[in-house]
mmCIF file of C-alpha atoms and ligand atoms in Angstrom:
data_model
loop_
_atom_site.group_PDB
_atom_site.id
_atom_site.type_symbol
_atom_site.label_atom_id
_atom_site.label_comp_id
_atom_site.label_asym_id
_atom_site.label_seq_id
_atom_site.Cartn_x
_atom_site.Cartn_y
_atom_site.Cartn_z
ATOM 1 C CA MET A 1 0.030 0.038 0.049
ATOM 2 C CA ILE A 2 1.274 3.403 -0.714
ATOM 3 C CA THR A 3 -0.381 6.260 1.467
ATOM 4 C CA PRO A 4 0.699 9.561 0.171
ATOM 5 C CA ALA A 5 0.828 11.774 3.265
ATOM 6 C CA ARG A 6 2.540 14.682 2.138
ATOM 7 C CA ILE A 7 3.160 16.727 -1.406
ATOM 8 C CA GLU A 8 5.465 19.527 -1.642
ATOM 9 C CA LEU A 9 5.377 21.340 -5.482
ATOM 10 C CA ARG A 10 8.380 23.902 -6.050
ATOM 11 C CA GLU A 11 8.861 25.650 -9.203
ATOM 12 C CA LEU A 12 12.565 26.004 -10.292
ATOM 13 C CA ARG A 13 14.390 28.579 -12.746
ATOM 14 C CA LEU A 14 16.918 26.909 -14.076
ATOM 15 C CA PRO A 15 18.861 28.656 -16.628
ATOM 16 C CA LEU A 16 19.818 26.983 -19.846
ATOM 17 C CA LYS A 17 23.088 27.267 -20.810
ATOM 18 C CA THR A 18 22.409 28.025 -24.392
ATOM 19 C CA PRO A 19 18.484 28.396 -25.548
ATOM 20 C CA PHE A 20 17.456 25.815 -27.357
ATOM 21 C CA ARG A 21 15.014 26.082 -30.216
ATOM 22 C CA ILE A 22 12.394 24.303 -31.998
ATOM 23 C CA SER A 23 10.198 24.759 -34.806
ATOM 24 C CA SER A 24 7.733 26.582 -32.313
ATOM 25 C CA GLY A 25 9.233 28.821 -29.595
ATOM 26 C CA ALA A 26 12.533 28.774 -28.106
ATOM 27 C CA THR A 27 13.666 27.871 -24.134
ATOM 28 C CA ASP A 28 16.075 30.222 -22.365
ATOM 29 C CA VAL A 29 15.214 29.583 -18.540
ATOM 30 C CA ARG A 30 14.027 25.999 -17.474
ATOM 31 C CA ARG A 31 10.683 26.697 -15.143
ATOM 32 C CA VAL A 32 10.823 22.866 -13.422
ATOM 33 C CA ILE A 33 7.864 21.978 -10.800
ATOM 34 C CA THR A 34 9.210 19.463 -8.697
ATOM 35 C CA VAL A 35 7.175 17.268 -6.879
ATOM 36 C CA GLN A 36 8.269 15.403 -3.290
ATOM 37 C CA LEU A 37 5.727 12.855 -2.653
ATOM 38 C CA THR A 38 5.769 11.188 0.950
ATOM 39 C CA ASP A 39 4.230 8.525 1.645
ATOM 40 C CA GLY A 40 2.705 7.939 5.212
ATOM 41 C CA ASP A 41 5.324 5.438 6.391
ATOM 42 C CA GLY A 42 8.031 8.351 5.446
ATOM 43 C CA THR A 43 9.290 7.185 2.294
ATOM 44 C CA THR A 44 10.115 10.096 -0.241
ATOM 45 C CA GLY A 45 10.077 10.209 -3.501
ATOM 46 C CA TRP A 46 11.001 12.211 -6.773
ATOM 47 C CA ALA A 47 9.842 13.433 -9.419
ATOM 48 C CA GLU A 48 9.313 16.589 -12.268
ATOM 49 C CA CYS A 49 7.005 18.005 -14.757
ATOM 50 C CA VAL A 50 7.956 18.397 -17.857
ATOM 51 C CA ALA A 51 5.232 21.175 -19.032
ATOM 52 C CA GLY A 52 6.831 23.784 -21.132
ATOM 53 C CA GLU A 53 6.729 27.739 -20.185
ATOM 54 C CA TYR A 54 4.452 28.276 -23.171
ATOM 55 C CA PRO A 55 1.869 25.750 -25.246
ATOM 56 C CA ASN A 56 3.664 25.263 -28.012
ATOM 57 C CA TYR A 57 4.967 21.541 -27.293
ATOM 58 C CA SER A 58 1.849 20.635 -25.867
ATOM 59 C CA PRO A 59 -1.271 22.641 -24.673
ATOM 60 C CA GLU A 60 0.239 21.719 -21.209
ATOM 61 C CA THR A 61 2.020 24.586 -19.506
ATOM 62 C CA VAL A 62 3.844 24.920 -16.287
ATOM 63 C CA ASP A 63 0.864 26.892 -14.952
ATOM 64 C CA THR A 64 -1.460 24.609 -16.025
ATOM 65 C CA ALA A 65 0.579 22.238 -14.496
ATOM 66 C CA TRP A 66 0.871 23.687 -11.176
ATOM 67 C CA HIS A 67 -2.943 24.580 -11.396
ATOM 68 C CA ALA A 68 -3.764 20.742 -12.081
ATOM 69 C CA LEU A 69 -1.386 19.762 -8.956
ATOM 70 C CA SER A 70 -2.551 22.499 -6.325
ATOM 71 C CA ALA A 71 -6.462 22.410 -6.871
ATOM 72 C CA TRP A 72 -7.199 18.485 -8.840
ATOM 73 C CA ILE A 73 -4.472 15.964 -8.474
ATOM 74 C CA SER A 74 -2.454 16.708 -5.038
ATOM 75 C CA PRO A 75 -6.101 16.655 -2.870
ATOM 76 C CA LEU A 76 -6.932 13.559 -5.029
ATOM 77 C CA VAL A 77 -4.131 11.554 -4.437
ATOM 78 C CA LEU A 78 -3.976 12.623 -0.830
ATOM 79 C CA ASP A 79 -6.927 11.329 -0.308
ATOM 80 C CA ARG A 80 -6.643 7.638 -1.625
ATOM 81 C CA GLU A 81 -5.063 4.143 -0.799
ATOM 82 C CA PHE A 82 -3.164 2.568 -3.616
ATOM 83 C CA ALA A 83 -2.062 -0.745 -3.773
ATOM 84 C CA ASP A 84 0.892 0.651 -6.015
ATOM 85 C CA ALA A 85 1.838 3.380 -8.459
ATOM 86 C CA PRO A 86 0.113 1.767 -11.315
ATOM 87 C CA ASP A 87 -2.748 1.428 -9.438
ATOM 88 C CA ALA A 88 -2.881 5.375 -8.493
ATOM 89 C CA ALA A 89 -2.117 6.021 -12.246
ATOM 90 C CA ALA A 90 -5.336 4.811 -13.122
ATOM 91 C CA ALA A 91 -7.331 6.525 -10.165
ATOM 92 C CA LEU A 92 -5.429 9.802 -11.548
ATOM 93 C CA ALA A 93 -6.613 8.708 -15.625
ATOM 94 C CA SER A 94 -9.759 8.063 -14.377
ATOM 95 C CA ALA A 95 -11.005 11.521 -12.533
ATOM 96 C CA ILE A 96 -9.074 13.571 -14.629
ATOM 97 C CA ARG A 97 -8.880 14.007 -18.359
ATOM 98 C CA GLY A 98 -5.990 15.562 -20.467
ATOM 99 C CA HIS A 99 -3.517 17.607 -18.283
ATOM 100 C CA ARG A 100 -1.316 13.922 -18.525
ATOM 101 C CA MET A 101 2.259 15.875 -17.282
ATOM 102 C CA ALA A 102 0.908 17.008 -14.314
ATOM 103 C CA ARG A 103 -0.475 13.673 -13.855
ATOM 104 C CA ALA A 104 2.778 12.117 -14.741
ATOM 105 C CA ALA A 105 4.933 14.293 -11.865
ATOM 106 C CA VAL A 106 2.956 12.692 -9.294
ATOM 107 C CA GLU A 107 2.677 9.227 -10.930
ATOM 108 C CA MET A 108 6.412 9.058 -11.168
ATOM 109 C CA ALA A 109 7.616 10.505 -8.015
ATOM 110 C CA LEU A 110 5.227 7.651 -6.495
ATOM 111 C CA TRP A 111 7.262 4.808 -8.363
ATOM 112 C CA ASP A 112 10.142 6.200 -6.793
ATOM 113 C CA VAL A 113 8.424 6.174 -3.150
ATOM 114 C CA ALA A 114 7.685 3.003 -4.473
ATOM 115 C CA ALA A 115 10.983 1.671 -5.453
ATOM 116 C CA ARG A 116 12.796 2.985 -2.377
ATOM 117 C CA ARG A 117 10.098 1.384 0.227
ATOM 118 C CA ASP A 118 10.545 -2.052 -1.689
ATOM 119 C CA GLY A 119 14.449 -1.453 -2.003
ATOM 120 C CA VAL A 120 14.795 -1.786 -5.293
ATOM 121 C CA PRO A 121 15.847 0.454 -8.191
ATOM 122 C CA LEU A 122 13.503 2.018 -10.127
ATOM 123 C CA ALA A 123 14.800 0.642 -13.522
ATOM 124 C CA THR A 124 14.398 -2.745 -11.426
ATOM 125 C CA ALA A 125 10.820 -2.062 -10.532
ATOM 126 C CA LEU A 126 9.814 -1.168 -13.940
ATOM 127 C CA GLY A 127 11.634 -4.178 -15.507
ATOM 128 C CA GLY A 128 14.144 -3.123 -16.549
ATOM 129 C CA THR A 129 17.950 -4.067 -15.995
ATOM 130 C CA GLY A 130 21.246 -2.451 -15.218
ATOM 131 C CA GLY A 131 23.857 -1.312 -17.833
ATOM 132 C CA THR A 132 24.006 1.428 -20.070
ATOM 133 C CA VAL A 133 21.651 3.279 -22.067
ATOM 134 C CA GLU A 134 22.546 4.677 -25.500
ATOM 135 C CA THR A 135 22.643 8.340 -26.153
ATOM 136 C CA GLY A 136 21.666 10.606 -28.534
ATOM 137 C CA ILE A 137 21.893 14.699 -29.226
ATOM 138 C CA SER A 138 19.075 17.426 -29.628
ATOM 139 C CA LEU A 139 20.363 20.264 -31.505
ATOM 140 C CA GLY A 140 17.620 23.166 -31.930
ATOM 141 C CA LEU A 141 17.390 25.264 -34.801
ATOM 142 C CA GLN A 142 20.561 26.843 -35.037
ATOM 143 C CA GLU A 143 21.467 30.638 -37.033
ATOM 144 C CA THR A 144 22.892 29.057 -39.436
ATOM 145 C CA PRO A 145 24.096 25.403 -41.148
ATOM 146 C CA THR A 146 27.488 26.587 -40.596
ATOM 147 C CA LEU A 147 26.843 26.534 -36.945
ATOM 148 C CA LEU A 148 24.712 23.272 -36.626
ATOM 149 C CA ALA A 149 27.419 21.424 -38.700
ATOM 150 C CA GLU A 150 29.501 22.370 -36.028
ATOM 151 C CA LEU A 151 27.793 21.583 -33.292
ATOM 152 C CA ALA A 152 27.234 18.101 -35.406
ATOM 153 C CA GLU A 153 30.543 17.660 -35.218
ATOM 154 C CA ASP A 154 30.986 18.627 -31.497
ATOM 155 C CA ALA A 155 28.273 16.025 -30.989
ATOM 156 C CA VAL A 156 30.046 13.012 -32.873
ATOM 157 C CA ARG A 157 33.636 13.746 -31.057
ATOM 158 C CA ALA A 158 31.870 13.752 -27.914
ATOM 159 C CA GLY A 159 30.770 10.524 -28.141
ATOM 160 C CA TYR A 160 26.876 10.648 -28.840
ATOM 161 C CA ARG A 161 25.618 7.683 -30.627
ATOM 162 C CA ARG A 162 23.137 9.705 -32.729
ATOM 163 C CA ILE A 163 22.461 13.463 -33.893
ATOM 164 C CA LYS A 164 18.520 15.004 -33.903
ATOM 165 C CA VAL A 165 18.583 17.586 -35.986
ATOM 166 C CA LYS A 166 15.092 20.363 -35.924
ATOM 167 C CA ILE A 167 13.699 21.175 -38.807
ATOM 168 C CA ALA A 168 11.036 23.936 -39.454
ATOM 169 C CA PRO A 169 9.626 24.237 -43.369
ATOM 170 C CA GLY A 170 12.664 26.464 -45.346
ATOM 171 C CA ARG A 171 15.216 25.280 -42.750
ATOM 172 C CA ASP A 172 15.664 21.589 -43.902
ATOM 173 C CA VAL A 173 17.045 20.563 -46.842
ATOM 174 C CA THR A 174 20.385 22.919 -45.938
ATOM 175 C CA GLU A 175 20.587 22.409 -42.922
ATOM 176 C CA LEU A 176 20.979 18.474 -42.944
ATOM 177 C CA ALA A 177 22.976 18.600 -45.973
ATOM 178 C CA ALA A 178 25.555 20.648 -43.660
ATOM 179 C CA VAL A 179 25.224 18.409 -40.908
ATOM 180 C CA ARG A 180 25.619 15.085 -43.593
ATOM 181 C CA ALA A 181 28.891 16.968 -44.842
ATOM 182 C CA ALA A 182 30.100 17.546 -41.820
ATOM 183 C CA VAL A 183 29.509 13.771 -39.715
ATOM 184 C CA GLY A 184 29.636 11.569 -43.162
ATOM 185 C CA ASN A 185 26.777 9.408 -44.572
ATOM 186 C CA ASP A 186 26.973 6.535 -42.061
ATOM 187 C CA PHE A 187 26.349 8.142 -38.841
ATOM 188 C CA PRO A 188 23.041 8.193 -37.708
ATOM 189 C CA VAL A 189 21.256 11.301 -37.925
ATOM 190 C CA SER A 190 17.055 12.377 -37.691
ATOM 191 C CA ALA A 191 15.353 15.388 -38.026
ATOM 192 C CA ASP A 192 12.532 16.319 -35.583
ATOM 193 C CA ALA A 193 9.896 19.495 -36.762
ATOM 194 C CA ASN A 194 7.321 19.828 -33.775
ATOM 195 C CA ALA A 195 4.716 19.233 -36.071
ATOM 196 C CA ALA A 196 6.061 22.094 -38.411
ATOM 197 C CA TYR A 197 4.353 21.151 -41.520
ATOM 198 C CA THR A 198 1.095 20.623 -43.461
ATOM 199 C CA PRO A 199 0.607 17.479 -46.312
ATOM 200 C CA GLU A 200 0.970 20.520 -48.796
ATOM 201 C CA ASP A 201 4.378 19.890 -47.625
ATOM 202 C CA SER A 202 4.340 16.270 -48.633
ATOM 203 C CA GLN A 203 6.961 16.201 -51.648
ATOM 204 C CA ARG A 204 9.342 18.945 -50.154
ATOM 205 C CA LEU A 205 9.566 16.053 -46.952
ATOM 206 C CA GLN A 206 9.901 13.259 -49.715
ATOM 207 C CA GLU A 207 12.829 15.031 -50.845
ATOM 208 C CA LEU A 208 14.270 14.455 -47.358
ATOM 209 C CA ASP A 209 14.696 10.492 -48.182
ATOM 210 C CA ASP A 210 17.992 11.571 -50.048
ATOM 211 C CA PHE A 211 19.464 11.581 -46.262
ATOM 212 C CA GLY A 212 19.066 8.799 -45.119
ATOM 213 C CA LEU A 213 17.746 9.654 -42.083
ATOM 214 C CA VAL A 214 16.812 6.894 -39.531
ATOM 215 C CA MET A 215 13.471 8.415 -39.180
ATOM 216 C CA LEU A 216 11.575 11.590 -38.900
ATOM 217 C CA GLU A 217 10.308 12.920 -35.919
ATOM 218 C CA GLN A 218 6.802 14.087 -35.902
ATOM 219 C CA PRO A 219 6.330 16.365 -39.272
ATOM 220 C CA PHE A 220 2.541 17.119 -38.642
ATOM 221 C CA ASP A 221 0.197 18.312 -36.144
ATOM 222 C CA SER A 222 -0.100 15.864 -33.188
ATOM 223 C CA GLU A 223 -4.009 15.121 -34.220
ATOM 224 C CA ASP A 224 -2.966 14.386 -37.429
ATOM 225 C CA LEU A 225 -2.749 10.679 -37.824
ATOM 226 C CA LEU A 226 -3.975 9.553 -40.983
ATOM 227 C CA ARG A 227 -2.246 12.249 -42.704
ATOM 228 C CA HIS A 228 1.051 10.658 -41.483
ATOM 229 C CA ALA A 229 -0.241 7.107 -42.215
ATOM 230 C CA VAL A 230 -0.088 8.919 -45.796
ATOM 231 C CA LEU A 231 2.670 10.228 -45.991
ATOM 232 C CA GLN A 232 4.562 6.790 -44.972
ATOM 233 C CA ARG A 233 3.394 5.428 -47.933
ATOM 234 C CA ARG A 234 4.725 7.994 -49.944
ATOM 235 C CA ILE A 235 8.446 8.228 -48.240
ATOM 236 C CA ARG A 236 11.025 5.630 -47.273
ATOM 237 C CA THR A 237 12.253 7.340 -43.905
ATOM 238 C CA PRO A 238 10.765 5.827 -41.030
ATOM 239 C CA LEU A 239 8.205 7.999 -39.491
ATOM 240 C CA CYS A 240 8.811 8.690 -35.869
ATOM 241 C CA LEU A 241 5.821 9.430 -33.605
ATOM 242 C CA ASP A 242 6.381 12.070 -30.593
ATOM 243 C CA GLU A 243 3.327 14.581 -29.904
ATOM 244 C CA SER A 244 0.814 12.799 -31.678
ATOM 245 C CA VAL A 245 1.309 9.712 -29.125
ATOM 246 C CA THR A 246 -0.510 10.276 -26.011
ATOM 247 C CA SER A 247 -1.435 7.017 -24.282
ATOM 248 C CA PRO A 248 -1.209 3.431 -25.320
ATOM 249 C CA GLU A 249 -4.331 3.829 -27.441
ATOM 250 C CA ARG A 250 -2.632 5.970 -29.439
ATOM 251 C CA ALA A 251 0.037 4.002 -30.036
ATOM 252 C CA ALA A 252 -1.853 1.315 -31.026
ATOM 253 C CA ASP A 253 -3.771 3.198 -33.480
ATOM 254 C CA MET A 254 -0.278 4.313 -34.934
ATOM 255 C CA ILE A 255 1.266 1.387 -35.310
ATOM 256 C CA ALA A 256 -2.860 -0.112 -36.921
ATOM 257 C CA LEU A 257 -3.146 3.062 -39.442
ATOM 258 C CA ARG A 258 0.766 2.268 -40.174
ATOM 259 C CA ALA A 259 0.933 6.107 -39.701
ATOM 260 C CA GLY A 260 4.727 6.014 -37.906
ATOM 261 C CA ARG A 261 7.299 3.035 -37.856
ATOM 262 C CA ILE A 262 9.053 4.356 -34.354
ATOM 263 C CA ILE A 263 8.110 5.851 -31.141
ATOM 264 C CA ASN A 264 9.827 8.372 -28.997
ATOM 265 C CA ILE A 265 8.252 7.742 -25.646
ATOM 266 C CA LYS A 266 8.412 10.740 -23.146
ATOM 267 C CA PRO A 267 6.718 9.619 -19.453
ATOM 268 C CA GLY A 268 5.641 13.134 -18.927
ATOM 269 C CA ARG A 269 3.356 13.141 -22.470
ATOM 270 C CA VAL A 270 1.581 9.943 -21.844
ATOM 271 C CA GLY A 271 0.419 10.437 -18.244
ATOM 272 C CA GLY A 272 3.706 8.680 -16.398
ATOM 273 C CA LEU A 273 5.635 5.460 -16.519
ATOM 274 C CA THR A 274 2.839 3.019 -16.199
ATOM 275 C CA ALA A 275 1.539 4.575 -19.414
ATOM 276 C CA ALA A 276 4.976 4.536 -21.063
ATOM 277 C CA ARG A 277 5.919 0.969 -19.978
ATOM 278 C CA ALA A 278 2.694 0.340 -21.628
ATOM 279 C CA ILE A 279 3.407 1.648 -24.772
ATOM 280 C CA HIS A 280 6.632 0.143 -25.125
ATOM 281 C CA ASP A 281 5.728 -3.128 -24.006
ATOM 282 C CA LEU A 282 2.310 -2.868 -26.969
ATOM 283 C CA ALA A 283 6.231 -1.591 -28.708
ATOM 284 C CA LEU A 284 7.755 -4.674 -28.745
ATOM 285 C CA GLU A 285 4.924 -7.516 -29.471
ATOM 286 C CA HIS A 286 4.646 -5.121 -33.068
ATOM 287 C CA ASP A 287 8.452 -4.979 -33.743
ATOM 288 C CA VAL A 288 7.939 -1.078 -33.807
ATOM 289 C CA PRO A 289 11.246 0.046 -32.493
ATOM 290 C CA VAL A 290 11.008 2.664 -29.665
ATOM 291 C CA TRP A 291 13.609 5.541 -27.846
ATOM 292 C CA CYS A 292 13.261 7.670 -24.663
ATOM 293 C CA GLY A 293 12.886 11.361 -25.635
ATOM 294 C CA GLY A 294 13.859 14.136 -23.431
ATOM 295 C CA MET A 295 12.284 17.893 -22.495
ATOM 296 C CA LEU A 296 14.900 19.206 -21.028
ATOM 297 C CA GLU A 297 15.135 17.525 -17.962
ATOM 298 C CA THR A 298 16.971 18.381 -15.076
ATOM 299 C CA GLY A 299 18.878 15.259 -13.142
ATOM 300 C CA ILE A 300 15.927 14.256 -11.749
ATOM 301 C CA GLY A 301 13.774 13.752 -14.836
ATOM 302 C CA ARG A 302 16.961 11.878 -16.549
ATOM 303 C CA ALA A 303 16.760 9.540 -13.641
ATOM 304 C CA HIS A 304 13.331 8.408 -14.326
ATOM 305 C CA ASN A 305 13.829 8.208 -18.353
ATOM 306 C CA VAL A 306 17.376 6.061 -17.991
ATOM 307 C CA ALA A 307 16.058 3.689 -16.064
ATOM 308 C CA LEU A 308 12.469 3.506 -18.595
ATOM 309 C CA ALA A 309 15.137 3.215 -21.224
ATOM 310 C CA SER A 310 16.292 0.188 -19.711
ATOM 311 C CA LEU A 311 13.518 -2.129 -20.945
ATOM 312 C CA PRO A 312 14.751 -4.082 -23.735
ATOM 313 C CA GLY A 313 12.787 -2.555 -25.964
ATOM 314 C CA PHE A 314 14.631 0.691 -26.052
ATOM 315 C CA SER A 315 16.405 -0.454 -29.247
ATOM 316 C CA LEU A 316 17.531 3.413 -30.440
ATOM 317 C CA PRO A 317 19.522 5.939 -28.739
ATOM 318 C CA GLY A 318 17.529 7.996 -26.361
ATOM 319 C CA ASP A 319 17.711 12.360 -25.612
ATOM 320 C CA LEU A 320 19.438 11.266 -22.710
ATOM 321 C CA SER A 321 22.593 13.855 -22.623
ATOM 322 C CA PRO A 322 24.209 14.388 -19.501
ATOM 323 C CA SER A 323 23.600 17.035 -17.396
ATOM 324 C CA SER A 324 26.537 19.420 -18.282
ATOM 325 C CA ARG A 325 25.107 19.748 -22.321
ATOM 326 C CA TYR A 326 22.016 21.727 -20.527
ATOM 327 C CA TRP A 327 23.017 22.822 -16.784
ATOM 328 C CA ASP A 328 25.729 24.472 -14.658
ATOM 329 C CA ARG A 329 25.130 22.734 -11.916
ATOM 330 C CA ASP A 330 22.382 19.876 -12.111
ATOM 331 C CA ILE A 331 20.202 19.311 -8.646
ATOM 332 C CA VAL A 332 20.964 15.810 -7.951
ATOM 333 C CA SER A 333 24.315 13.901 -6.987
ATOM 334 C CA PRO A 334 26.026 12.422 -9.068
ATOM 335 C CA GLU A 335 25.299 14.321 -11.821
ATOM 336 C CA TRP A 336 24.672 12.415 -15.045
ATOM 337 C CA THR A 337 27.844 12.061 -16.997
ATOM 338 C CA MET A 338 28.507 10.149 -20.598
ATOM 339 C CA GLU A 339 30.976 7.966 -21.297
ATOM 340 C CA GLU A 340 31.467 6.197 -24.727
ATOM 341 C CA GLY A 341 28.004 7.840 -25.483
ATOM 342 C CA SER A 342 26.243 6.135 -22.976
ATOM 343 C CA LEU A 343 24.854 6.639 -19.258
ATOM 344 C CA SER A 344 25.118 4.166 -16.755
ATOM 345 C CA VAL A 345 21.622 3.429 -15.261
ATOM 346 C CA PRO A 346 22.070 3.008 -11.222
ATOM 347 C CA VAL A 347 21.180 -0.304 -10.382
ATOM 348 C CA ASP A 348 23.234 0.537 -6.459
ATOM 349 C CA ARG A 349 20.798 1.823 -4.873
ATOM 350 C CA PRO A 350 16.800 2.296 -4.688
ATOM 351 C CA GLY A 351 14.516 4.443 -5.714
ATOM 352 C CA ILE A 352 15.503 6.717 -8.775
ATOM 353 C CA GLY A 353 19.760 5.941 -7.639
ATOM 354 C CA VAL A 354 20.309 9.980 -7.756
ATOM 355 C CA THR A 355 20.068 12.096 -4.396
ATOM 356 C CA VAL A 356 18.683 15.584 -4.789
ATOM 357 C CA ASP A 357 20.769 18.389 -3.898
ATOM 358 C CA LEU A 358 18.626 20.141 -1.428
ATOM 359 C CA ASP A 359 20.622 23.371 -1.652
ATOM 360 C CA ALA A 360 20.758 23.557 -5.437
ATOM 361 C CA VAL A 361 16.983 23.681 -4.879
ATOM 362 C CA ASP A 362 16.485 25.782 -2.747
ATOM 363 C CA ALA A 363 18.723 28.210 -4.584
ATOM 364 C CA CYS A 364 16.607 28.576 -7.763
ATOM 365 C CA THR A 365 12.991 27.347 -6.044
ATOM 366 C CA VAL A 366 10.946 30.671 -7.127
ATOM 367 C CA ARG A 367 7.495 29.083 -5.372
ATOM 368 C CA GLN A 368 6.381 26.401 -3.197
ATOM 369 C CA GLU A 369 3.528 24.732 -2.118
ATOM 370 C CA THR A 370 2.959 21.709 0.294
ATOM 371 C CA PHE A 371 -0.292 19.383 0.891
ATOM 372 C CA HIS A 372 -0.764 17.336 3.801
ATOM 373 C CA THR A 373 -3.231 14.592 3.719
ATOM 374 C CA GLN A 374 -6.809 15.269 5.447
ATOM 375 C CA ARG A 375 -7.015 11.619 6.814
ATOM 376 C CA ARG A 376 -7.887 11.341 10.609
ATOM 377 C CA GLY A 377 -4.706 9.557 12.336
ATOM 378 C CA ALA A 378 -2.463 10.245 9.540
HETATM 379 O O1 OSB B 1 10.428 17.450 -29.471
HETATM 380 O O2 OSB B 1 11.814 16.002 -28.551
HETATM 381 C C1 OSB B 1 11.176 16.995 -28.815
HETATM 382 C C2 OSB B 1 12.545 19.849 -26.049
HETATM 383 C C3 OSB B 1 11.243 20.778 -25.770
HETATM 384 C C4 OSB B 1 10.723 19.769 -26.542
HETATM 385 C C5 OSB B 1 10.276 19.002 -27.766
HETATM 386 C C6 OSB B 1 11.614 18.213 -27.591
HETATM 387 C C7 OSB B 1 12.381 18.759 -27.241
HETATM 388 C C8 OSB B 1 13.981 17.793 -27.536
HETATM 389 C C9 OSB B 1 15.288 17.799 -26.257
HETATM 390 O O3 OSB B 1 14.239 17.590 -28.282
HETATM 391 C C10 OSB B 1 15.649 16.973 -25.980
HETATM 392 C C11 OSB B 1 16.583 16.555 -24.531
HETATM 393 O O4 OSB B 1 15.762 16.712 -24.006
HETATM 394 O O5 OSB B 1 17.296 16.556 -24.686
HETATM 395 MG MG1 MG B 2 10.023 15.454 -31.112
#
């Protein structure tokens, strides 16, 4: 049983080393919500919410997530007893439509609580393994193709196993040609459009076949499953869906419609680790490769993602950059480091496997709210 007794929400402001730009907008300071959830027995777990500052990736934002967490999710969780984290995920899903990133933050904290209480690493609790997970880099839109090519070369030199390039209409062919010239034809390169294209751009997207990309991620709107299916019939490059896959059901739709051949799994986008694992299981059953995406997480979110990425179906490198790619100082210890293009899955201690550095967290906290159970005797 898990009986959540206390939930502490914080909003942190963490400046990125360099601004990160996708087709629909840029981030320079991450506003990150953290959840610290304490069970009635005193066990504490951590998670972070991946909602962005502005609703350009998903309808959710830091402010909608904060509202959902404080007004609905925390009160709901604090009034219940759960067999385990999946039980809590089901309760949250049946009571609250949407708000998946907000729900995921509490659900993932509950996974950490349960793993710590059971004395097992989170990776083990999820059915994963130790060892290492391969890392790819996600390169945001740059001022010039030359600068992008330089960053791509740096990434290869640093050991990353795959380079993902953000693209947008009119910022695609020249950019990918520059990257190919810099890293050669054999290095794994993918492109991520973050839904910036429409079916009228299909001819242009077909031209991207020439770059031998390992995948083209989310060219069309998140709700355009059928249009992705039509495009996939026209192009050789495997489509990977990110924004479109908001649940295991949507993943099943993608597979049935052949709207894509690869899935980017982000636990925050789908309501938590329970749904993320279900998508993984489904994909494995259908021979659909998956990889773990990123949302400019701190070391807390990275820990959850690394544990998830240790499941056997994660056969492609994830957006699992080490702490130093984004932060001058991460808020966990040890920080995440990359060796030979991989991160180690922590299996030497229970839960997420890193310690949250409370001094570092305090130093960047801009709001904080704590909720306690109403249960009598608790
Ligand atoms: O589409 O994967 C995406 C960052 C913000 C919003 C959407 C995306 C991204 C990334 C970052 O690509 C990947 C990372 O965290 O390293
Ligand atoms: Mg993406």
